[in-house]
mmCIF file of C-alpha atoms and ligand atoms in Angstrom:
data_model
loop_
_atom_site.group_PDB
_atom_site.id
_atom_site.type_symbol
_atom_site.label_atom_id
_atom_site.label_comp_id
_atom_site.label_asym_id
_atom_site.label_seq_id
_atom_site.Cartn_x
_atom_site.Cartn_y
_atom_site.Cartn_z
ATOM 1 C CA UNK R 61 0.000 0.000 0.000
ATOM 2 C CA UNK R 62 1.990 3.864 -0.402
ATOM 3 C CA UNK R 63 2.077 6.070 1.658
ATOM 4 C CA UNK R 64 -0.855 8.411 0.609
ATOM 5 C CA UNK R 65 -3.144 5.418 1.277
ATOM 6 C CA UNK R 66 -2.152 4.706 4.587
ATOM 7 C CA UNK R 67 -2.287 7.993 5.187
ATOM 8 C CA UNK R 68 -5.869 8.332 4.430
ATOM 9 C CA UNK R 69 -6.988 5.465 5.987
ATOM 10 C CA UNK R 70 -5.437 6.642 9.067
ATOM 11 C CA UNK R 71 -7.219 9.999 8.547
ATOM 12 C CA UNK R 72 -10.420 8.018 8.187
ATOM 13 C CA UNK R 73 -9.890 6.258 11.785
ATOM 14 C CA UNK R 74 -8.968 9.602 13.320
ATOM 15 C CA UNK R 75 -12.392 11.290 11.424
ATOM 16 C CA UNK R 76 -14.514 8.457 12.884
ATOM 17 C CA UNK R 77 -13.610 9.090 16.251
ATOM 18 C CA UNK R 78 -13.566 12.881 15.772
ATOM 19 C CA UNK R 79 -16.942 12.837 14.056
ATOM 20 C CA UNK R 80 -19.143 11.229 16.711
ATOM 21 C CA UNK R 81 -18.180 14.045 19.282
ATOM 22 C CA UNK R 82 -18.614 16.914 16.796
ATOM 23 C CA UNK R 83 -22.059 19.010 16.635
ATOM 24 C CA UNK R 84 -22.404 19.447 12.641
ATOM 25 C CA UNK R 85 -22.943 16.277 10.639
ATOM 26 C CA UNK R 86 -20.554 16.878 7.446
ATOM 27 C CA UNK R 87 -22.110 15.983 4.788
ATOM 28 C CA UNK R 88 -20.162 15.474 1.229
ATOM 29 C CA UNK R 89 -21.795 15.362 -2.133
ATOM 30 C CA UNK R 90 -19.866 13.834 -4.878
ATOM 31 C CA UNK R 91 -19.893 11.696 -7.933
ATOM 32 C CA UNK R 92 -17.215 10.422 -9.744
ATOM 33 C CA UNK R 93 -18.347 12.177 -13.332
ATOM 34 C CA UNK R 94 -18.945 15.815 -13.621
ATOM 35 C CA UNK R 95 -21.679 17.699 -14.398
ATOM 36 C CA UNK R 96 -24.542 15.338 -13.171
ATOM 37 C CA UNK R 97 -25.896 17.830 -10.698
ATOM 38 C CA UNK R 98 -23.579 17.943 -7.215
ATOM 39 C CA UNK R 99 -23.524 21.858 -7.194
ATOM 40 C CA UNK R 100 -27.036 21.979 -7.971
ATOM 41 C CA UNK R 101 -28.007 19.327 -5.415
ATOM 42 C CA UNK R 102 -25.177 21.052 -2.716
ATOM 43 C CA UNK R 103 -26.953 24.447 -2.888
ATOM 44 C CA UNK R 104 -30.910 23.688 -3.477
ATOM 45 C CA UNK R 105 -30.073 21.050 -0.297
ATOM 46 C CA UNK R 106 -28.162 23.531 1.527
ATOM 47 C CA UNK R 107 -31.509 26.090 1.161
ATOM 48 C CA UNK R 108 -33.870 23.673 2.236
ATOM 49 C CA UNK R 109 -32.118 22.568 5.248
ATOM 50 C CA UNK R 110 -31.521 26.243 6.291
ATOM 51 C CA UNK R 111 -35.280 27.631 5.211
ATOM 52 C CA UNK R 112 -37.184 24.656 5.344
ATOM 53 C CA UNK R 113 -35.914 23.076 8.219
ATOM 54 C CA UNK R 114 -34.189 25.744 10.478
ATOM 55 C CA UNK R 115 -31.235 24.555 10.437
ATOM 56 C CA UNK R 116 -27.782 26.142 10.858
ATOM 57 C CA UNK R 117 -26.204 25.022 7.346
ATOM 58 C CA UNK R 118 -21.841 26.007 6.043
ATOM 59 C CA UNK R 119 -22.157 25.369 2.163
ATOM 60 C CA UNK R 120 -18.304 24.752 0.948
ATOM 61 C CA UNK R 121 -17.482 25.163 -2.706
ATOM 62 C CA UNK R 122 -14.670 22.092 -1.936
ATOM 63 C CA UNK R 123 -14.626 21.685 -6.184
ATOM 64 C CA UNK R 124 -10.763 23.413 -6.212
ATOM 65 C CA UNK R 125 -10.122 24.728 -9.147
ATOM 66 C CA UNK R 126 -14.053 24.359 -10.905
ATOM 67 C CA UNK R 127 -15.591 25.969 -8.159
ATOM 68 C CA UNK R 128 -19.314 27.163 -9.532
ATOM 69 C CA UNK R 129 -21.414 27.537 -6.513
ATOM 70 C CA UNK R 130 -21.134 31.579 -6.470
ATOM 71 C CA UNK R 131 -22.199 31.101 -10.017
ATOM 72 C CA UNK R 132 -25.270 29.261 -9.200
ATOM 73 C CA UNK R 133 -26.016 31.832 -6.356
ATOM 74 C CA UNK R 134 -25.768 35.005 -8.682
ATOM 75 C CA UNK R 135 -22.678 35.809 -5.969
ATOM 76 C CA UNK R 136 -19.520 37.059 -6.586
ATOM 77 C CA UNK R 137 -16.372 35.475 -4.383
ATOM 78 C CA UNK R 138 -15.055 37.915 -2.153
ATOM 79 C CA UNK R 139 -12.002 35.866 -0.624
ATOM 80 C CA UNK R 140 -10.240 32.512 -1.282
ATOM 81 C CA UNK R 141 -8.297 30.031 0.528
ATOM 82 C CA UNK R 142 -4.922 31.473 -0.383
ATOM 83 C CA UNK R 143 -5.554 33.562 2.820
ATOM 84 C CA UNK R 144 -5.970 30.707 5.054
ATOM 85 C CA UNK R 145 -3.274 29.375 4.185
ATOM 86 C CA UNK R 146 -1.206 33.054 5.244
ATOM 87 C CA UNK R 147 -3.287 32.572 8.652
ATOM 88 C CA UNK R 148 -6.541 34.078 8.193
ATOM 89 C CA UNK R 149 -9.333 33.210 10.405
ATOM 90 C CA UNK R 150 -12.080 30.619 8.416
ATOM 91 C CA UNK R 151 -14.696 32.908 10.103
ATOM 92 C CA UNK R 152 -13.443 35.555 8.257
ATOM 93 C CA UNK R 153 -14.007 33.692 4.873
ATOM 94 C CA UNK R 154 -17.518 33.248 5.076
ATOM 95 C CA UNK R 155 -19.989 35.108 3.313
ATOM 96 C CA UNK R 156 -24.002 34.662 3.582
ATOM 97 C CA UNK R 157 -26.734 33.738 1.536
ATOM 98 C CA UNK R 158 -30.539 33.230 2.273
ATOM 99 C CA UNK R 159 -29.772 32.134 5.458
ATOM 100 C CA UNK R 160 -26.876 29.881 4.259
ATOM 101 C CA UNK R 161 -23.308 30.383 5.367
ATOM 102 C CA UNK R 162 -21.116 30.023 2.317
ATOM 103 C CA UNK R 163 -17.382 29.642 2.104
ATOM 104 C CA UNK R 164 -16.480 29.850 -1.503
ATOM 105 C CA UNK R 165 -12.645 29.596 -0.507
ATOM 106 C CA UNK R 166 -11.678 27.498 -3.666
ATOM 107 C CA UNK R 167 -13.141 29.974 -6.267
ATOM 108 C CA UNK R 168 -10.694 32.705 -7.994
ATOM 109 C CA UNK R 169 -7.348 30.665 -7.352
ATOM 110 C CA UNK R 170 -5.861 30.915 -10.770
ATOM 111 C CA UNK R 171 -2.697 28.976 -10.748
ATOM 112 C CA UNK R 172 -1.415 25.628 -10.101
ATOM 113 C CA UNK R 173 0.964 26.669 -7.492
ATOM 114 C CA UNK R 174 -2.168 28.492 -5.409
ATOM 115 C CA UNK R 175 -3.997 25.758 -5.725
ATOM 116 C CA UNK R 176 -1.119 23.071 -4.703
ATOM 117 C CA UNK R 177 -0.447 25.637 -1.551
ATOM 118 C CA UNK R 178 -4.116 24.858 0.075
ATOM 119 C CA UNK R 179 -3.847 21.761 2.042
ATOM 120 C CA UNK R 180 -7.171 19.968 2.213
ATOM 121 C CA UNK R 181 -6.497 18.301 5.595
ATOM 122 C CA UNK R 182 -5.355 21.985 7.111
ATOM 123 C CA UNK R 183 -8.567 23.018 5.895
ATOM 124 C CA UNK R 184 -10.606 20.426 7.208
ATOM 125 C CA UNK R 185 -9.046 20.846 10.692
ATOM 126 C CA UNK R 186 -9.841 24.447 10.873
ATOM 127 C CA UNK R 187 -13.468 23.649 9.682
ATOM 128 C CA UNK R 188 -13.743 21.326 12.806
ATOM 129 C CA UNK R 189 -12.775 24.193 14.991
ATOM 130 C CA UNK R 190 -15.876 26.114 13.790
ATOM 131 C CA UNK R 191 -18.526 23.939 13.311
ATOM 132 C CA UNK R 192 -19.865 23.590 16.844
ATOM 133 C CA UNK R 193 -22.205 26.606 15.526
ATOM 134 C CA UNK R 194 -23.270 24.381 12.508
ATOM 135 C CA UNK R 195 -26.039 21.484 12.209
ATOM 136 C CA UNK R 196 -24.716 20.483 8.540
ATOM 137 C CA UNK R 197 -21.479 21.407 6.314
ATOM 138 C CA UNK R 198 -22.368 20.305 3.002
ATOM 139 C CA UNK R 199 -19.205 20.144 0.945
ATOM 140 C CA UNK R 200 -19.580 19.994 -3.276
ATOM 141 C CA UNK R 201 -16.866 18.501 -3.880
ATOM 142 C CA UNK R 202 -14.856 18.181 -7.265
ATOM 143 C CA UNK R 203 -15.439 15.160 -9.389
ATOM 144 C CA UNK R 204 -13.299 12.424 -10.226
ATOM 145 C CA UNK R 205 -11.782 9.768 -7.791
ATOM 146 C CA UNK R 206 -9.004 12.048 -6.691
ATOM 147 C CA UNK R 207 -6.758 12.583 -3.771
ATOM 148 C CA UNK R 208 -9.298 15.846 -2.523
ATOM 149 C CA UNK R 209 -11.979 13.994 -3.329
ATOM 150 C CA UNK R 210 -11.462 11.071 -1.089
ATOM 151 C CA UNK R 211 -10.444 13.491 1.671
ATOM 152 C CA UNK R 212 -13.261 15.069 1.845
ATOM 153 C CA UNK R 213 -15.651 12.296 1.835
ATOM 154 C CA UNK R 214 -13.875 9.833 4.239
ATOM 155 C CA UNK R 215 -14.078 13.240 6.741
ATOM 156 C CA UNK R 216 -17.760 13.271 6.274
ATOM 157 C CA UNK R 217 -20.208 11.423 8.220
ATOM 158 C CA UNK R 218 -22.312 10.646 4.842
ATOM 159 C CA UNK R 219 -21.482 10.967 1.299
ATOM 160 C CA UNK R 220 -23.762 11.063 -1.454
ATOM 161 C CA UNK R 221 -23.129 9.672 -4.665
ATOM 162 C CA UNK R 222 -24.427 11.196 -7.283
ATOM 163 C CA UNK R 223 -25.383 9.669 -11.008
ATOM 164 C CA UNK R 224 -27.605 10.114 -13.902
ATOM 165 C CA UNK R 225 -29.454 7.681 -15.763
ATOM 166 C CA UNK R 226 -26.194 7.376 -18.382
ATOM 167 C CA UNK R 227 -23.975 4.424 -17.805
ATOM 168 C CA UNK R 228 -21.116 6.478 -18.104
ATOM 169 C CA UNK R 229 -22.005 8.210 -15.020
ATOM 170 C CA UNK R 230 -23.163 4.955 -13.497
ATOM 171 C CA UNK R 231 -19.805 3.520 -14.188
ATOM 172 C CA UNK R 232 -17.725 6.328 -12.423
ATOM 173 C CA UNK R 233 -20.474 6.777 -9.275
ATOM 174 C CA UNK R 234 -19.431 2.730 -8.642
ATOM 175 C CA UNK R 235 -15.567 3.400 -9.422
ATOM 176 C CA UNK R 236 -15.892 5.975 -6.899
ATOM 177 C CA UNK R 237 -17.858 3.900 -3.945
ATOM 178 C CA UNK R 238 -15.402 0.982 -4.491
ATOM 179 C CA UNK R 239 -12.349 2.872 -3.560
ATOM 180 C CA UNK R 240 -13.917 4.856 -0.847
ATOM 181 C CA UNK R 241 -15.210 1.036 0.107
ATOM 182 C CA UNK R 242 -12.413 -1.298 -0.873
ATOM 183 C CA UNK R 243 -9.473 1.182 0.639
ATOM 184 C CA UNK R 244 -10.876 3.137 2.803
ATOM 185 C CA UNK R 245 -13.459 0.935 4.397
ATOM 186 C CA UNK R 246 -15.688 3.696 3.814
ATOM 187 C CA UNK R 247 -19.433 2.922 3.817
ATOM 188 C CA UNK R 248 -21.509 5.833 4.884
ATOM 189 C CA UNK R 249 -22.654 6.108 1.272
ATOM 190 C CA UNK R 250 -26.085 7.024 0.011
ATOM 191 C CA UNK R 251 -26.570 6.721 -3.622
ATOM 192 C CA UNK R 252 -28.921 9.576 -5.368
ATOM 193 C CA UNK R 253 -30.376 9.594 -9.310
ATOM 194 C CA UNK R 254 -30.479 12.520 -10.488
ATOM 195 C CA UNK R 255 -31.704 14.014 -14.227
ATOM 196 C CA UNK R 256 -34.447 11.171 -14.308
ATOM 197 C CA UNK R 257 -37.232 10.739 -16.863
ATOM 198 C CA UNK R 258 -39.430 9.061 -14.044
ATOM 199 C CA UNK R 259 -39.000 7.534 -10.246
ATOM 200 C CA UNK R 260 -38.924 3.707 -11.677
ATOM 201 C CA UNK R 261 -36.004 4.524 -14.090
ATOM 202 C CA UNK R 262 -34.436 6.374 -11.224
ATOM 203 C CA UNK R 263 -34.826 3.580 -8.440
ATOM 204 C CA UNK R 264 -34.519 0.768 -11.030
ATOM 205 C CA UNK R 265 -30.597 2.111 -11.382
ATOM 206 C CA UNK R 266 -29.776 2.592 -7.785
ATOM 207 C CA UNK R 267 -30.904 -0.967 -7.284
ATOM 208 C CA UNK R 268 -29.020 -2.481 -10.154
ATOM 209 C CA UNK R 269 -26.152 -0.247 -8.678
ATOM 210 C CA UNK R 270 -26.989 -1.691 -5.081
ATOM 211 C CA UNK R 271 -27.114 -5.078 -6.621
ATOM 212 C CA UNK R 272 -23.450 -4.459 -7.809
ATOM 213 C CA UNK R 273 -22.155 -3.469 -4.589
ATOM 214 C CA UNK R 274 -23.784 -6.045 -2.823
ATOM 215 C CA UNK R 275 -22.051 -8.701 -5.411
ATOM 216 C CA UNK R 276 -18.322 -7.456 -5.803
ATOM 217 C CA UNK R 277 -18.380 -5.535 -2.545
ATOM 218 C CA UNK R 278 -20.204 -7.605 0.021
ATOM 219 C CA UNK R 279 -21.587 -3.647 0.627
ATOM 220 C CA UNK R 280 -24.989 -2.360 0.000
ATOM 221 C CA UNK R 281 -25.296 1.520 0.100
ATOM 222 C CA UNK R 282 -27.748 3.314 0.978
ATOM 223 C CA UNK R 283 -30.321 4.853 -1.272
ATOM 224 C CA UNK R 284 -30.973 8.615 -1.213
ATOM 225 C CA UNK R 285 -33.786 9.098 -3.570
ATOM 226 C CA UNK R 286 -34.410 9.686 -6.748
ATOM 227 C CA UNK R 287 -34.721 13.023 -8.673
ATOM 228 C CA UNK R 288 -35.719 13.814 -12.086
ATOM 229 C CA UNK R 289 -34.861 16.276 -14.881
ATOM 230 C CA UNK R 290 -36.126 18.986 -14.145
ATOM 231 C CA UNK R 291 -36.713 21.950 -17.031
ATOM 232 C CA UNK R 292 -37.578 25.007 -14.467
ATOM 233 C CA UNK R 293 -33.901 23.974 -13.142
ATOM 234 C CA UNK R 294 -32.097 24.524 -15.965
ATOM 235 C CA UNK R 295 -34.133 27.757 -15.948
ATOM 236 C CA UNK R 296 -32.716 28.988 -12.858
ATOM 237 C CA UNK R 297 -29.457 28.360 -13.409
ATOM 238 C CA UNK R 298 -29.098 30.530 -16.436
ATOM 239 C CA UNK R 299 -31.248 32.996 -13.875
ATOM 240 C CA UNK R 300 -27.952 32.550 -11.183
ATOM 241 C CA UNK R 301 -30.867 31.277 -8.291
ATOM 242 C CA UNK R 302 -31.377 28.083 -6.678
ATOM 243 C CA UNK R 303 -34.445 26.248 -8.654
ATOM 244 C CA UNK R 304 -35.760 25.871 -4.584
ATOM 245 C CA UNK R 305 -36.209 29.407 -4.578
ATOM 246 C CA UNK R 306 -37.229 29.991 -8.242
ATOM 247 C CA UNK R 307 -39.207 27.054 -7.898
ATOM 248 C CA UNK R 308 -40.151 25.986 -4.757
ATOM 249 C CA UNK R 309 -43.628 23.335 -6.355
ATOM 250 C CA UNK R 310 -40.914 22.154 -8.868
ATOM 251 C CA UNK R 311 -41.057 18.112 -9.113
ATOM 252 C CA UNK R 312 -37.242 18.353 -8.374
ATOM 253 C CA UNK R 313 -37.535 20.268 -5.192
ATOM 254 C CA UNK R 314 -39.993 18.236 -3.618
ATOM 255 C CA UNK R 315 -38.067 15.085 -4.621
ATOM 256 C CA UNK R 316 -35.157 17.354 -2.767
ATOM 257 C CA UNK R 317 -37.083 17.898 0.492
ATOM 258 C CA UNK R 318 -37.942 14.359 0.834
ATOM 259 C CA UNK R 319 -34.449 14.041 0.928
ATOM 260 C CA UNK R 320 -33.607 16.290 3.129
ATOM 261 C CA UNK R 321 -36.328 15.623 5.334
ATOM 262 C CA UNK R 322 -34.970 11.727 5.261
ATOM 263 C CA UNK R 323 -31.585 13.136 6.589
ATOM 264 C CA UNK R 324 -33.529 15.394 9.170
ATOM 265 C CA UNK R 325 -35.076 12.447 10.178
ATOM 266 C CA UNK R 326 -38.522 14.158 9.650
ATOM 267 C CA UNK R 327 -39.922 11.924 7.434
ATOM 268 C CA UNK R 328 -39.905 9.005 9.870
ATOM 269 C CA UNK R 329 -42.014 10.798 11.912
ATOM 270 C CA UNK R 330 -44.624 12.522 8.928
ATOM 271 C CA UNK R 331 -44.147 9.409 6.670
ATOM 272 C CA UNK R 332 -47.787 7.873 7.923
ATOM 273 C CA UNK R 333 -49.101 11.433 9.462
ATOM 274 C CA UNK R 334 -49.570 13.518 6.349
ATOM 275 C CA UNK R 335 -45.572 14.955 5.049
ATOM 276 C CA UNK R 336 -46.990 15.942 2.087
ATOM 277 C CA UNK R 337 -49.781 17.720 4.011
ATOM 278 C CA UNK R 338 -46.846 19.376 5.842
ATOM 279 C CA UNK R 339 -44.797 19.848 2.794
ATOM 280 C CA UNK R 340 -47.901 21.652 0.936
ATOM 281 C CA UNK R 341 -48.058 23.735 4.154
ATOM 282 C CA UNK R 342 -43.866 24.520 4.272
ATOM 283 C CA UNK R 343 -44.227 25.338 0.595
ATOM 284 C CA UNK R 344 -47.115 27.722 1.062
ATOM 285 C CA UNK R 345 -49.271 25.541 -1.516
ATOM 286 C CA UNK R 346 -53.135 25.074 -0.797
ATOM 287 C CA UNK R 347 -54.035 21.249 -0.700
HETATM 288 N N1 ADP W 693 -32.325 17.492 -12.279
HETATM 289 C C1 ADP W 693 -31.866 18.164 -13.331
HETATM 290 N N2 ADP W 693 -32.668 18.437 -14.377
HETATM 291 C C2 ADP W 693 -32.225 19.090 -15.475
HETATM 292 N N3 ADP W 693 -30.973 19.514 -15.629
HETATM 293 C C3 ADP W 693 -30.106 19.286 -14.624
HETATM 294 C C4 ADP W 693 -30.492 18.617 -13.423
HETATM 295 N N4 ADP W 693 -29.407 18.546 -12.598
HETATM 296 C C5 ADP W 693 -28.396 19.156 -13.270
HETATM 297 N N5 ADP W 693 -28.813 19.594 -14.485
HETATM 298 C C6 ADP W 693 -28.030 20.257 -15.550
HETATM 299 O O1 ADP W 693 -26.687 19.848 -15.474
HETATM 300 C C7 ADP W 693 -25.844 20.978 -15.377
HETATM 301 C C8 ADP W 693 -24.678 20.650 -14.465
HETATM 302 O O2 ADP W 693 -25.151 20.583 -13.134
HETATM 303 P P1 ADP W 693 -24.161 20.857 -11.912
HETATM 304 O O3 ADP W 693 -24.997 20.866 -10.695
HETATM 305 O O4 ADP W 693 -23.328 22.066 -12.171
HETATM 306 O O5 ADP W 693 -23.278 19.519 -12.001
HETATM 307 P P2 ADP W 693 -21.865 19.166 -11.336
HETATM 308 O O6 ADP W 693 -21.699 20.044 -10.143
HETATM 309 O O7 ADP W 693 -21.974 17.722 -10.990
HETATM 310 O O8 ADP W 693 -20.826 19.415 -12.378
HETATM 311 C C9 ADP W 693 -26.735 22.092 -14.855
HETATM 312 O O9 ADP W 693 -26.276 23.340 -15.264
HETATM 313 C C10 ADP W 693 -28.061 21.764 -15.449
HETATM 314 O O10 ADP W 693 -28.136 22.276 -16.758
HETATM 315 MG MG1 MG W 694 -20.145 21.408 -9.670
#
């Protein structure tokens, strides 16, 4: 095994000890291939956990380098990393959005050598030191079964896999829970469909992927839910707002809450007593 590895895997013993005393839950969204909807799911999430559901949410643009979530918000980036690393306070890094605390540290770094100066781990330990004022830290995280990517999600206490429908994107979610599974002995996994044409295609893939996992792995993940493609979100995006707030009856956004409300834990307690009834209410629609 080298050295990065072992490395890692002890950063994954020290996490799970760390992470059962700390407040926030960390949550990491990732997917092995790109643009199948993590910074779209990390914000519209991130809003309905802070206005839905009162709770205290830190959104981190972790995708170094691709960073988008300011572009999704219609914000601009008003400081980066870089100045953590010269021993800035994180506190000072974080800017606000609709409730949502957003640290957008990774956006505007323009060279190699910036980006090769942030240390993910330093950054992760400072996070730690703040998030006692947090319920969630939702991290986007860049895509790809890299080095930053594994860091972040073996530091979380749940990451969601993201894929589409296509097989390519099927192929690289699985790539991506195998390592996190096979070397990291990762499984806090939840698997999420996103872009689909209806809920059986949707669940009929996370099974199959389940299936898989269960057959070379020995693992099953978990399964998220299922969201589908979703026009009024493409909408927003070229608007720069989250589809929640553009939105908020949108197919895709109640898929989203159910979600959310799953991680709450609030549907186990509406599931049989009327959630949608509640959900109509939340989302100010008559029933
Ligand atoms: N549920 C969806 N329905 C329709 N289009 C979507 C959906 N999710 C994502 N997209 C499209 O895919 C693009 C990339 O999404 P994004 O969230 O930026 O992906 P990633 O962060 O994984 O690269 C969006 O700009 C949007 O056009
Ligand atoms: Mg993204």
């Amino acid at each position: 095994m080298n050295i990065q590895a072992e490395k890692l895997i002890e950063l994954v013993k020290e996490r799970h000890h760390q992470s059962k005393s700390r407040k926030a839950k960390f949550i990491c969204v990732s997917s092995g291939k790109g643009g199948v909807g993590k910074t779209n799911f990390s914000v519209n999430f991130s809003w309905l956990l802070a206005n839905r559901f009162d709770k205290k949410v830190l959104l981190i643009d972790a995708d170094i380098g691709l960073g988008n979530v300011h572009v999704i918000l219609g914000v601009s980036p008003e400081k980066n990393l870089k100045l953590l690393m010269k021993g800035a306070d994180i506190r000072d890094l974080i800017q606000t959005y609709e409730n949502i605390d957003i640290l957008l540290g990774f956006s505007g770094i323009d060279s190699f050598q910036e980006l090769e100066s942030i240390d993910t781990i330093t950054v992760i330990n400072k996070l730690e030191k703040i998030a006692d004022i947090y319920d969630y830290v939702i991290l986007d995280a860049p895509a790809g079964i890299n080095e930053n990517v594994l860091k972040f999600a073996v530091s979380s206490d749940v990451t969601y896999v993201i894929t589409t429908p296509e097989p390519t994107a099927i192929t690289d979610a699985y790539a991506l829970i195998k390592t996190l599974y096979k070397l990291y002995n990762y499984d806090c996994i939840k698997i999420v469909a996103n872009m689909c044409r209806n809920k059986n295609e949707g669940f009929s893939i996370l099974e199959r992927m389940r299936a898989s996992c269960e057959n070379f792995l020995s693992f099953r993940p978990k399964v998220a839910g299922v969201l589908p493609e979703s026009f009024n979100l493409k909408v927003a995006v070229r608007k720069r707002e989250p589809v929640a707030i553009s939105n908020p009856q949108d197919q895709y956004v109640l898929a989203l809450m159910e979600i959310a409300a799953r991680e709450t834990g609030e549907i186990l307690k509406e599931e049989n007593s009327g959630f949608f009834e509640k959900l109509k209410k939340f989302l100010g629609i008559k029933s």
